[in-house]
mmCIF file of C-alpha atoms and ligand atoms in Angstrom:
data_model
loop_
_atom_site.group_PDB
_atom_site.id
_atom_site.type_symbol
_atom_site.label_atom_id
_atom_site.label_comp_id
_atom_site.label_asym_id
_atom_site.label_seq_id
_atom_site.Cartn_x
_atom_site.Cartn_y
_atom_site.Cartn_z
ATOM 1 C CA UNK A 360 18.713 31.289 -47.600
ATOM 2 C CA UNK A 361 21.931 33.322 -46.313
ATOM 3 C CA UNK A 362 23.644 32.118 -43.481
ATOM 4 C CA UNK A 363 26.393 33.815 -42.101
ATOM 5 C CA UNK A 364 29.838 32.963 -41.964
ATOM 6 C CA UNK A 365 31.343 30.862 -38.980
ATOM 7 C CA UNK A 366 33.353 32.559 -36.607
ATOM 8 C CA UNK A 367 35.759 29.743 -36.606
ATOM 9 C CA UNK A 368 37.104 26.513 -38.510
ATOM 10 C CA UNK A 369 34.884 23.816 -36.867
ATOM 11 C CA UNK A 370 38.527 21.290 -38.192
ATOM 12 C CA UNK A 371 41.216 23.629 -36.422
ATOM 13 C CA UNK A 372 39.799 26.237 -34.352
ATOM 14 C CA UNK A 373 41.355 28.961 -36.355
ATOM 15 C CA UNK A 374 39.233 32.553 -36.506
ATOM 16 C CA UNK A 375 40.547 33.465 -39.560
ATOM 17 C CA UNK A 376 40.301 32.377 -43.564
ATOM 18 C CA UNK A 377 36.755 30.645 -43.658
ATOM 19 C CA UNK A 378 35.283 31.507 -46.866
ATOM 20 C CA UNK A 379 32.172 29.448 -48.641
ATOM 21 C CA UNK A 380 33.652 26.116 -49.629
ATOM 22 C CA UNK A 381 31.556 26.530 -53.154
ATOM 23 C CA UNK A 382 28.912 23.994 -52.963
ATOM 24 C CA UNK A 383 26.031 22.666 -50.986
ATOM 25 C CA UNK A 384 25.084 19.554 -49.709
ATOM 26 C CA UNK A 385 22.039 17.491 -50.479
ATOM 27 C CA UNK A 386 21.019 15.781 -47.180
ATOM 28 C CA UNK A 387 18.420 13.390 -47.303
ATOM 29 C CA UNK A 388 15.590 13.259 -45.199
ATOM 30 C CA UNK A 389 12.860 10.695 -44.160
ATOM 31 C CA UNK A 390 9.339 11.866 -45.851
ATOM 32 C CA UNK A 391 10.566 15.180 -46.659
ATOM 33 C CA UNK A 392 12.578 17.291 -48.914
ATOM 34 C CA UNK A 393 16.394 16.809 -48.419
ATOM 35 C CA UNK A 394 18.482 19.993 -46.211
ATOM 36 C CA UNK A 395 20.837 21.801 -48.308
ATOM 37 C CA UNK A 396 23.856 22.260 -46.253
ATOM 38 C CA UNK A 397 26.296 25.202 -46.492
ATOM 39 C CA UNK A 398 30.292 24.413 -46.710
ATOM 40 C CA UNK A 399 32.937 26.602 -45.180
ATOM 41 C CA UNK A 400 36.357 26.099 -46.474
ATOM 42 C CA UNK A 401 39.407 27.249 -43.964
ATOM 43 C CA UNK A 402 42.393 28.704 -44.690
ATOM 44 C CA UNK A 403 44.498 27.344 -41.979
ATOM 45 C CA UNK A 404 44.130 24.319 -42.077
ATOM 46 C CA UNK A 405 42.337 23.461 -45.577
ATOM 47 C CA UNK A 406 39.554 21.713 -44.380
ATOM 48 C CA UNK A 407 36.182 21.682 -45.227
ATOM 49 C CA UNK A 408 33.055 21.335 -42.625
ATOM 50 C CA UNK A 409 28.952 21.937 -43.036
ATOM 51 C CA UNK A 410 28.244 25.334 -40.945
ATOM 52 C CA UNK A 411 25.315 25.197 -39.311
ATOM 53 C CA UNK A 412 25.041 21.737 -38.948
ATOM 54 C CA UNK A 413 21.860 20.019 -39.020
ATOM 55 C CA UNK A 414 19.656 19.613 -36.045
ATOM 56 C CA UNK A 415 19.519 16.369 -34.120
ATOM 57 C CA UNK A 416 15.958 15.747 -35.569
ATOM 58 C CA UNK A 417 17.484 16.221 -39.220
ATOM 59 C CA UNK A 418 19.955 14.286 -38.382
ATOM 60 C CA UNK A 419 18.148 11.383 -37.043
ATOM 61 C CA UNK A 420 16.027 11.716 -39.462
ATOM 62 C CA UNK A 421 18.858 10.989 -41.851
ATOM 63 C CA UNK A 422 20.627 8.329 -40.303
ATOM 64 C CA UNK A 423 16.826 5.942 -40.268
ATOM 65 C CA UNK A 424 17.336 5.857 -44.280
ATOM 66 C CA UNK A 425 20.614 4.535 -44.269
ATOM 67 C CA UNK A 426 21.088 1.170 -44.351
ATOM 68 C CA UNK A 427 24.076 0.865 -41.958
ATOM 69 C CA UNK A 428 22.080 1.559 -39.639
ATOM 70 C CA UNK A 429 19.625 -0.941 -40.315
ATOM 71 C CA UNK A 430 20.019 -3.745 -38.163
ATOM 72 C CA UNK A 431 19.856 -6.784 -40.016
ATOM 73 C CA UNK A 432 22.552 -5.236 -41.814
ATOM 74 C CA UNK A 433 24.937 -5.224 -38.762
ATOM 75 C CA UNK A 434 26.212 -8.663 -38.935
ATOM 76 C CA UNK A 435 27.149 -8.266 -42.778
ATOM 77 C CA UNK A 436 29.064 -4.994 -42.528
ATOM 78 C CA UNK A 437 30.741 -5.889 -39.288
ATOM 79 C CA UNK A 438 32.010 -8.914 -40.743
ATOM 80 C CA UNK A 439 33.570 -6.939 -43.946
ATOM 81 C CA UNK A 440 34.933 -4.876 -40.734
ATOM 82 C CA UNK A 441 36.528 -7.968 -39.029
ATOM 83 C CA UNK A 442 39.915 -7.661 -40.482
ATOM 84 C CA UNK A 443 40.429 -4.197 -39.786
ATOM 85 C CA UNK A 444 38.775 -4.316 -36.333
ATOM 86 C CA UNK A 445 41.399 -6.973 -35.974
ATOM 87 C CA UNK A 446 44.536 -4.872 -36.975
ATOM 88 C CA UNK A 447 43.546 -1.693 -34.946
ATOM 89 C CA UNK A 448 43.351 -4.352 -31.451
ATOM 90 C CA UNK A 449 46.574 -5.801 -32.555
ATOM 91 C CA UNK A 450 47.972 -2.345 -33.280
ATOM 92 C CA UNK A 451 46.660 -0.852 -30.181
ATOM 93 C CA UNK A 452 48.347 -3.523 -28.080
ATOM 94 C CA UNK A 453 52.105 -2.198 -29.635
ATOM 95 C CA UNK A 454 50.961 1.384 -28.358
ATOM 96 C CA UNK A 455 49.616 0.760 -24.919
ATOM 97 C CA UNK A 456 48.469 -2.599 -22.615
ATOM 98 C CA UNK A 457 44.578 -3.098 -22.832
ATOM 99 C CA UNK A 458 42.742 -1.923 -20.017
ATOM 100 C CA UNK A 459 39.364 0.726 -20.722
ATOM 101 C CA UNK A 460 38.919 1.576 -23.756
ATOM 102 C CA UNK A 461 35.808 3.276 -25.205
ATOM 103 C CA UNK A 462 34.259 3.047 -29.123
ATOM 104 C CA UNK A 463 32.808 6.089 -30.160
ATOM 105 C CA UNK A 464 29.979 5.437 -32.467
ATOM 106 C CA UNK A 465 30.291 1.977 -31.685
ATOM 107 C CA UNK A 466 26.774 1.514 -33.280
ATOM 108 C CA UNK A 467 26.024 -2.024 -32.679
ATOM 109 C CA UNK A 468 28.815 -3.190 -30.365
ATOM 110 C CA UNK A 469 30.569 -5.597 -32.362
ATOM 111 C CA UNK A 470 33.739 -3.747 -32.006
ATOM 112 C CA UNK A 471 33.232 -4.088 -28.185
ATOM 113 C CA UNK A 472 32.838 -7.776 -28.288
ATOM 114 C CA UNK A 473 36.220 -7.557 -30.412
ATOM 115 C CA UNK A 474 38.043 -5.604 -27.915
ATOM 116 C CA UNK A 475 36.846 -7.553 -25.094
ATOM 117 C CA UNK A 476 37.901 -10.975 -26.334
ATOM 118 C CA UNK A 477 41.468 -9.335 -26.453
ATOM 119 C CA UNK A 478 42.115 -8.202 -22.927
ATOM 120 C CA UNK A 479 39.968 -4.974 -22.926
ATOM 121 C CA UNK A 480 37.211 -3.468 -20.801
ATOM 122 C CA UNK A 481 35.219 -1.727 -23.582
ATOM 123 C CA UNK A 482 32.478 0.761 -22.960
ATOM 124 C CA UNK A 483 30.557 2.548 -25.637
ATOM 125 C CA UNK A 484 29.259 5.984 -27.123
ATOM 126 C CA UNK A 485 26.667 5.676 -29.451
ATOM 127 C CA UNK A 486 23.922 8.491 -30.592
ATOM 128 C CA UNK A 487 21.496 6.365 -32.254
ATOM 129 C CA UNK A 488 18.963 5.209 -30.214
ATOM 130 C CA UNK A 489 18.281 1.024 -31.375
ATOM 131 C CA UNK A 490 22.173 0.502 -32.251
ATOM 132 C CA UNK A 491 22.918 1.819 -28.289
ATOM 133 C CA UNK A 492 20.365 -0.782 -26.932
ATOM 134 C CA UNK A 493 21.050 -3.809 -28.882
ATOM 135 C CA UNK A 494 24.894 -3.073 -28.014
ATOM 136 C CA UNK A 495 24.058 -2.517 -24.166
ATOM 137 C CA UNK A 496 22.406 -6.001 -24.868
ATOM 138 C CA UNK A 497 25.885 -7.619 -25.596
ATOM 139 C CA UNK A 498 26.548 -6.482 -21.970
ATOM 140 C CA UNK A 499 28.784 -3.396 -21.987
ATOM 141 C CA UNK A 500 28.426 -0.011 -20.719
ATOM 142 C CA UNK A 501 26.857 2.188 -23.554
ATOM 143 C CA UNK A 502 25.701 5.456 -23.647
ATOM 144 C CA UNK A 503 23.525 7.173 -26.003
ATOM 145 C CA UNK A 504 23.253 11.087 -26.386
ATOM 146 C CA UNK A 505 23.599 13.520 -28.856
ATOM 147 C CA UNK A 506 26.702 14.437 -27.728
ATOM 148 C CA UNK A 507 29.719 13.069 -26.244
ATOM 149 C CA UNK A 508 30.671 15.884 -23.116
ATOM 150 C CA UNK A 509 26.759 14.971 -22.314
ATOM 151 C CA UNK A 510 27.626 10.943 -22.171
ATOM 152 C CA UNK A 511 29.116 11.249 -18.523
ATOM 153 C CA UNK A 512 32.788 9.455 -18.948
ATOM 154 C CA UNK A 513 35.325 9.910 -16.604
ATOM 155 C CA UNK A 514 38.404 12.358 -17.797
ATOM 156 C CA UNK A 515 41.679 11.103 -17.848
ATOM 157 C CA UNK A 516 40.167 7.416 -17.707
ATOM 158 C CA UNK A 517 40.753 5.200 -20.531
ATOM 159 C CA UNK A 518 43.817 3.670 -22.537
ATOM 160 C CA UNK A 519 42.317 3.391 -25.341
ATOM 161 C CA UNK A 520 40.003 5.531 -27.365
ATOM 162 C CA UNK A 521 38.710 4.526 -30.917
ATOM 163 C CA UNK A 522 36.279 6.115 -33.325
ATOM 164 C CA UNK A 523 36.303 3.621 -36.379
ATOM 165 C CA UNK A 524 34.744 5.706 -39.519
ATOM 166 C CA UNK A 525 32.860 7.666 -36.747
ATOM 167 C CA UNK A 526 34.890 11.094 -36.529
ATOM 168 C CA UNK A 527 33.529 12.773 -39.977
ATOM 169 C CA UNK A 528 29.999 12.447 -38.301
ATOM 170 C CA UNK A 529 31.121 14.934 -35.838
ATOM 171 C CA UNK A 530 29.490 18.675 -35.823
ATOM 172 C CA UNK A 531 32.058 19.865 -33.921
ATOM 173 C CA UNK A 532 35.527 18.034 -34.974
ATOM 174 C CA UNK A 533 38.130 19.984 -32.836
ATOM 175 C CA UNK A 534 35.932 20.028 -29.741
ATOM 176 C CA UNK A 535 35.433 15.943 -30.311
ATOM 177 C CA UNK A 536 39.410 15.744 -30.854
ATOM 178 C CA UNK A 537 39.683 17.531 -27.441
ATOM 179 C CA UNK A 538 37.528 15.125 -25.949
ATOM 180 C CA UNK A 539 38.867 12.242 -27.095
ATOM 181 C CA UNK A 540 42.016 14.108 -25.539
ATOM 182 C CA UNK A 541 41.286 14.333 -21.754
ATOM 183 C CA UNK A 542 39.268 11.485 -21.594
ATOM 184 C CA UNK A 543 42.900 9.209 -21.858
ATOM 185 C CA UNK A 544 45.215 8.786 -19.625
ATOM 186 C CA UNK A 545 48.366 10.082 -19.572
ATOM 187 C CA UNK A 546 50.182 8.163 -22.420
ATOM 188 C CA UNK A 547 46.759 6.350 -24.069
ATOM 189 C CA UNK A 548 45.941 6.346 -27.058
ATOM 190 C CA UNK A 549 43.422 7.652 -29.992
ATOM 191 C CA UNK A 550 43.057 4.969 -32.933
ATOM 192 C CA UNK A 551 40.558 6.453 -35.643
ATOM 193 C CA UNK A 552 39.992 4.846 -38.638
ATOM 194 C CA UNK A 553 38.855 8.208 -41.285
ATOM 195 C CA UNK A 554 37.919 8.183 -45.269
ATOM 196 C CA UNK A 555 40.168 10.204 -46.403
ATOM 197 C CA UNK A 556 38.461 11.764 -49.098
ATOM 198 C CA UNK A 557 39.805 15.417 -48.909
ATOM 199 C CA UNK A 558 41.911 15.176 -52.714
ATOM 200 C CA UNK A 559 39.547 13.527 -54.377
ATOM 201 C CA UNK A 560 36.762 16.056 -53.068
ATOM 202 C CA UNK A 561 39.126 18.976 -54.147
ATOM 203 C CA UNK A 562 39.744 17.497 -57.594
ATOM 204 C CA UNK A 563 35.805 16.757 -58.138
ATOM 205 C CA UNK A 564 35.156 20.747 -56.895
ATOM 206 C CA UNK A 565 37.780 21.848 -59.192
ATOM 207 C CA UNK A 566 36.795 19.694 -62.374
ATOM 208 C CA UNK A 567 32.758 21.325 -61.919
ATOM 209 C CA UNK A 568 31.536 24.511 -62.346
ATOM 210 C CA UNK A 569 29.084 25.493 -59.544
ATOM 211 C CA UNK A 570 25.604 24.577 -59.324
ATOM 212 C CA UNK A 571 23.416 21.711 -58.975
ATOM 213 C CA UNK A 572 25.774 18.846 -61.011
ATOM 214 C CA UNK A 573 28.929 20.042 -58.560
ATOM 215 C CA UNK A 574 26.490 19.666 -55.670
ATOM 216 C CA UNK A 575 25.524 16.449 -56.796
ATOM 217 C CA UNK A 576 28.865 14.869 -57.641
ATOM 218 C CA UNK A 577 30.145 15.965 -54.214
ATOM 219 C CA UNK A 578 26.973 15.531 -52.243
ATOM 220 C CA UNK A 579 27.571 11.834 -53.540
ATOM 221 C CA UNK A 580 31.233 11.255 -52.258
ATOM 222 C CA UNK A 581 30.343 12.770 -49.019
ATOM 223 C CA UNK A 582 27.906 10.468 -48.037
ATOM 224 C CA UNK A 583 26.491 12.598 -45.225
ATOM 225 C CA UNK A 584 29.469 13.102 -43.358
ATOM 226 C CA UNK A 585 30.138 17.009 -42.166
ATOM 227 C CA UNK A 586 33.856 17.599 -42.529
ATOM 228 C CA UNK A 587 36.844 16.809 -44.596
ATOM 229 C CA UNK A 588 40.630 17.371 -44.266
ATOM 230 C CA UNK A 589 43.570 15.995 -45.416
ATOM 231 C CA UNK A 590 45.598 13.429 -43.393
ATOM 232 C CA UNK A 591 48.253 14.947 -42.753
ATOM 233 C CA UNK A 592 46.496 17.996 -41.843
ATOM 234 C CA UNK A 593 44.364 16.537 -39.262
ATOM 235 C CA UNK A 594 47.754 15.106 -37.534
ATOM 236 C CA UNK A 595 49.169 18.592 -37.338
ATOM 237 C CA UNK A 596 45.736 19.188 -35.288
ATOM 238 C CA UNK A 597 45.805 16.444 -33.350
ATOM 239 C CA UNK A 598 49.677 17.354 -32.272
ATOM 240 C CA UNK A 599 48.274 21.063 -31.268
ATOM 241 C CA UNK A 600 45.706 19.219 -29.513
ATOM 242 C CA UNK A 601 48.667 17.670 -26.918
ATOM 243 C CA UNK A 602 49.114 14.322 -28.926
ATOM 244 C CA UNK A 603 52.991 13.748 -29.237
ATOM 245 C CA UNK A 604 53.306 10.578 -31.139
ATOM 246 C CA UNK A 605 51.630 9.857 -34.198
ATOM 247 C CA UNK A 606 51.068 7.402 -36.790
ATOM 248 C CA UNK A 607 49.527 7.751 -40.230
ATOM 249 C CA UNK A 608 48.756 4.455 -42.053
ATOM 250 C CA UNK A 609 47.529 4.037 -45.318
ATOM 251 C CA UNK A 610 45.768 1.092 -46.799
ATOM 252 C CA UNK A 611 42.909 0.634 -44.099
ATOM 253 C CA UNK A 612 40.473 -0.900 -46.275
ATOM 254 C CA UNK A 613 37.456 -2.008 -44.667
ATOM 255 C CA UNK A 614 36.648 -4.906 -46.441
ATOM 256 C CA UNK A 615 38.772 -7.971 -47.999
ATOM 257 C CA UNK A 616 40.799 -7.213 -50.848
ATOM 258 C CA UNK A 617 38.948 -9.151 -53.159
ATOM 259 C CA UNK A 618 35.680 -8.321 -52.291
ATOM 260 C CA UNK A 619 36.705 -4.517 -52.947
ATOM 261 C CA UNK A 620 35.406 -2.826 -56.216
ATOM 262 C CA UNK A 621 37.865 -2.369 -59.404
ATOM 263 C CA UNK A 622 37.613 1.585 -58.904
ATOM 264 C CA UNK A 623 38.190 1.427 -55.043
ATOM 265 C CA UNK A 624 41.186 -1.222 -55.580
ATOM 266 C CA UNK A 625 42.799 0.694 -58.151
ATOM 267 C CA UNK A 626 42.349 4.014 -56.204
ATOM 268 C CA UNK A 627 44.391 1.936 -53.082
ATOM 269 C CA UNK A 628 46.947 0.775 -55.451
ATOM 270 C CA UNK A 629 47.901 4.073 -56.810
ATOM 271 C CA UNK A 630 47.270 5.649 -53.623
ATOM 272 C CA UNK A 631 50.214 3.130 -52.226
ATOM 273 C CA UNK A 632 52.021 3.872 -55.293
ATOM 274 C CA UNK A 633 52.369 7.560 -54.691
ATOM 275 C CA UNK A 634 52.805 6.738 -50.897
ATOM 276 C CA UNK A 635 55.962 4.719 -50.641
ATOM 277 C CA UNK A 636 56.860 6.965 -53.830
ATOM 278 C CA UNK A 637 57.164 9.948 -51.853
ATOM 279 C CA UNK A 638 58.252 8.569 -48.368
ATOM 280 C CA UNK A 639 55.034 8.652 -46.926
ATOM 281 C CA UNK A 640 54.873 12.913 -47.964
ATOM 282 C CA UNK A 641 51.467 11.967 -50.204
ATOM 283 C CA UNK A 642 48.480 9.953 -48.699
ATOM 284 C CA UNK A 643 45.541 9.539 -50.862
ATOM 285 C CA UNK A 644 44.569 6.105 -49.393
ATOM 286 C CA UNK A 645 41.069 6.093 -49.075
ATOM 287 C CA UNK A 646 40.966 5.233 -45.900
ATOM 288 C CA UNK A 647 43.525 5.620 -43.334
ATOM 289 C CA UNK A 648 44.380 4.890 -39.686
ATOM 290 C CA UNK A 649 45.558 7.115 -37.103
ATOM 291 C CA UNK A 650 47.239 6.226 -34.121
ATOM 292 C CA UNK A 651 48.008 9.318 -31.604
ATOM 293 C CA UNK A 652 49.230 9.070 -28.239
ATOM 294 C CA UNK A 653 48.614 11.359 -25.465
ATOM 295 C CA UNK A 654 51.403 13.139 -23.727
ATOM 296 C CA UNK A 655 52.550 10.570 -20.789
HETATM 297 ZN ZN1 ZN B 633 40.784 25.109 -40.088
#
């Protein structure tokens, strides 16, 4: 199949620079042979993203096989969630005093009975079709479309937006930033907790030869989501995007500590290593947490 290069980064916008990232995706499907996906790699900004992405059909028809998604797992992975749920409220409340605040992809809506029991009016966003209704069940405001212009939400309307390991599902990552941008008001804020998964991707790509083992090994640390890009590069986006104050954190593990594998707790520890090493220059946490605030 040839598909023809994108016009522009999907990550940054940028017209320039995109050349074929070197491997393809393998994306599962229910009952059928999985997609393969093309990556596009951009110059500008160094990010990777899946050009075209997948239809909505391909996509739902991806996220029914995995499990997060199932509900009777909710309760467990929301509970491994807890702590950091907990730390971006208490966080959020240093940046900005609750009032609305919307979770994008809040799948089942145990983020929004978080938020709520802190001081916050929470609404939701949520594509997929059962997590939306059992969360509109908890009694919040949740709506469920494909996309998130089609969801209806007042600009320049919330305090708080969040989009907890929800942003790298995003087919169209600078559009979604902007959104995220004039739905605040002047001076809320944007918490999003991302993998950040863009070193360890580049070291994988560079350690394979291309072809059907590369596609593998990085089809596997993808796990389905459709763009990657350093930290540190998506806060020089987000600042282009109109957000003036910014905060990178490492260490946002989404578990407890103990409960974390050997390989993921070693690849914290000499993430923080290299971190506080380098004055904050190097993040290769695994997962990190962004804090940007909207021009007031
Ligand atoms: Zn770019």
């Amino acid at each position: 199949m040839n598909v023809s290069t994108p016009d522009r980064c999907l990550l940054c916008h940028k017209t320039k620079q995109i050349r074929p990232a070197g491997f393809r995706q393998g994306y599962k499907q229910v009952g059928r042979d999985p997609l393969s996906l093309s990556w596009w790699e951009c110059g500008a900004c160094s990010g990777w993203f899946v050009s075209p992405v997948p239809t909505p059909e391909e996509i739902e028809g991806h996220c029914n096989r995995a499990n997060y998604n199932d509900p009777s797992q909710a309760r467990a992975i929301a509970q491994g969630k807890d702590l950091l749920q907990r730390r971006v409220l208490s966080q959020l409340a240093s940046w900005v005093r609750p009032g609305p605040l919307l979770d994008v992809g809040c799948s089942f809506g145990e983020f929004l009975l978080a938020a709520r029991a802190e001081g916050w009016a929470p609404s939701g966003f949520e594509p997929y079709g059962p997590a939306a209704r059992e969360a509109a069940q908890k009694g919040f405001d949740v709506r469920c479309e494909w996309v998130l212009e089609k969801a209806g939400f007042p600009d320049k309307y919330f305090s708080a937006v969040t989009a907890i390991d929800s942003f790298c599902f995003a087919w169209d990552p600078y559009r979604t930033l902007q959104l995220f941008h004039s739905l605040l008001q002047p001076g809320g804020v944007l918490a999003m907790r991302v993998t950040n998964k863009h070193a360890i991707l580049n070291l994988a790509r560079f350690l394979s030869l291309s072809g059907e083992r590369r596609d593998a090994r990085l089809t596997a640390i993808l796990k389905g989501q459709f763009h990657s890009i350093g930290a540190n590069s998506l806060g020089e986006i987000l600042r282009g995007i109109g957000f003036d104050q910014l905060e990178i954190e490492p260490f946002a593990t989404t578990a407890q500590w103990n409960t974390l594998s050997l390989g993921t707790r070693t690849a914290y520890s000499v993430a923080q290593g290299l971190y506080k090493g380098t004055f904050g220059r190097v993040n290769l946490s695994p997962g990190v947490l962004i804090f940007a605030q909207k021009e007031s």
